[in-house]
Each structure stands twice: as C-alpha cells, then as structure tokens.
Amino acid sequence: MTAPIYDSKGQLQQIESGLLEGEQIIAVYDAVGAGTGFIGLTTRRVIIQDKSFAGKRFAITSIPYSKVSSVSVVSNKSWAGQFFSTGTIAINVGTHTYEVEFRGSEKTQHVHNVILHYAS
C-alpha cells in the first residue's frame, strides 16, 4: 500500500496511535466548519474527530464500513454555476448522519470514493 495522504502530521499520528492489528491508513483530511476536527480513512473504518462537545472535550468516532448505509457528496452551486472551493461529505449510519466539510472538492470526492469502495 502507498503512503497515506494527510493534511496534518499531528492528525495522522493521532490516527496511527489507535490502529488495530493489520489496519492501514489511507488518508487523513482536516475538516472545516463547526464541530469536526478531521476525518481519517483506514482499510477497516472511517474515523471522525468531533470537537463540538462543551469545554475542551472531543470525541473520536469509529465507523466500520459495514455500518455505513449511504455516503453522499453535498455541494452548493453559486449563482454563476461554479462550485465553491469547499465540499461536504454526508455519511449515513443507521438514523444518524455525519457531515464533514473539506477545503477543496478533490478531498470530498476522494473520501466519497474510498467509503463507497469499502462499504460496497
């Protein structure tokens, strides 16, 4: 497998510290917007850091690909028909939807494709 893609070495190291035996990192992308710190993709699961808790608390949520019921790319079009420079991924797990916004539509498309590949 190739070296993982990542935006922040600290985020990559945080994911590395919690890997299961035989699990490999595919990518770790920094998120923008309220609540979410980053998303990690491994060969076994999606890992989301959620910073929306009160105080200095945060959650690391692991979602096995087998629990993902759907994944969507959410985009806004401007009045001129051009896509903005950010994109959002929506991951449905049971009745809950996790939304993560990225800088750049390429990251959004990559996350979508990886999740779809492993969840199928």
C-alpha positions as a printed Julia matrix, in Angstrom:
120×3 Matrix{Float64}:
   0.0    0.0     0.0
   1.16   3.55   -0.69
   1.94   6.13    1.98
  -1.16   7.77    3.48
  -2.35  11.16    2.29
  -2.7   13.71    5.1
  -3.09  17.4     5.83
  -1.63  17.48    9.35
   1.12  15.27   10.78
  -0.45  15.58   14.26
  -3.78  14.24   12.99
  -2.02  11.42   11.17
  -0.17  10.48   14.37
  -3.41  10.51   16.34
  -4.94   8.01   13.9
  -1.74   5.92   13.87
  -1.85   5.61   17.66
  -5.26   3.88   17.54
  -4.8    1.47   14.65
  -5.93  -2.11   15.01
  -3.68  -5.01   14.02
  -3.34  -5.16   10.24
  -5.18  -1.87    9.71
  -3.61   0.7     7.37
  -4.29   4.41    6.92
  -5.47   5.57    3.5
  -5.95   9.31    4.2
  -6.45  11.85    6.99
  -8.07  15.15    5.98
  -8.51  18.29    8.04
 -12.12  19.44    8.23
 -13.54  22.95    8.29
 -16.66  24.26    9.97
 -18.06  23.87   13.45
 -17.6   20.67   15.35
 -15.36  18.49   13.25
 -11.59  18.33   13.53
 -10.68  15.72   10.93
 -11.68  12.54    9.16
  -9.46   9.5     8.81
  -9.94   6.66    6.36
  -8.36   3.29    7.01
  -8.7   -0.11    5.41
 -11.3   -1.01    8.08
 -13.19   2.13    9.13
 -13.91   5.85    8.99
 -12.62   7.83   11.99
 -14.13  11.25   12.74
 -12.87  13.68   15.38
 -15.79  15.71   16.74
 -14.87  18.88   18.67
 -18.45  20.04   19.32
 -18.56  18.97   22.97
 -18.6   21.54   25.79
 -15.3   22.59   27.26
 -12.15  21.05   25.89
 -13.72  17.66   25.32
 -13.92  15.93   21.96
 -14.88  12.54   20.6
 -13.15  10.18   18.24
 -15.87   8.18   16.48
 -15.04   4.98   14.6
 -17.48   3.83   11.95
 -16.88   0.37   10.45
 -17.51   0.45    6.7
 -20.07  -2.35    7.15
 -22.28   0.05    9.17
 -22.38   2.78    6.5
 -25.78   2.72    4.8
 -25.03   5.54    2.34
 -22.48   8.22    1.52
 -23.24  11.49   -0.28
 -21.33  14.41   -1.72
 -23.15  17.6    -0.76
 -22.33  20.69   -2.79
 -23.57  24.22   -3.23
 -23.62  25.95   -6.57
 -23.1   29.65   -6.75
 -25.38  31.86   -8.82
 -22.86  31.62  -11.68
 -22.98  27.81  -11.65
 -19.48  27.38  -10.28
 -18.82  25.11   -7.33
 -17.39  26.68   -4.18
 -13.9   25.72   -3.03
 -15.28  23.54   -0.23
 -17.24  20.32   -0.3
 -19.15  18.28    2.25
 -19.48  14.54    2.68
 -22.52  13.05    4.41
 -22.15   9.57    5.91
 -25.34   7.82    6.99
 -25.04   5.24    9.76
 -28.41   3.96   10.91
 -30.52   7.03   11.67
 -27.51   9.33   12.22
 -25.81  11.43    9.54
 -22.24  12.62    9.99
 -21.33  15.66    7.89
 -17.73  16.7     7.3
 -16.73  19.75    5.27
 -13.37  20.0     3.48
 -11.35  22.63    1.69
 -11.34  21.52   -1.92
 -13.71  19.3    -3.83
 -10.93  16.78   -4.6
 -10.81  15.7    -0.95
 -14.58  15.34   -0.84
 -14.58  13.14   -3.94
 -11.69  11.01   -2.61
 -13.43  10.42    0.74
 -16.67   9.52   -1.06
 -14.92   7.05   -3.37
 -12.94   5.34   -0.59
 -16.03   4.91    1.62
 -18.09   3.64   -1.31
 -15.34   1.17   -2.25
 -15.06  -0.35    1.23
 -18.77  -0.16    2.1
 -19.86  -1.97   -1.07
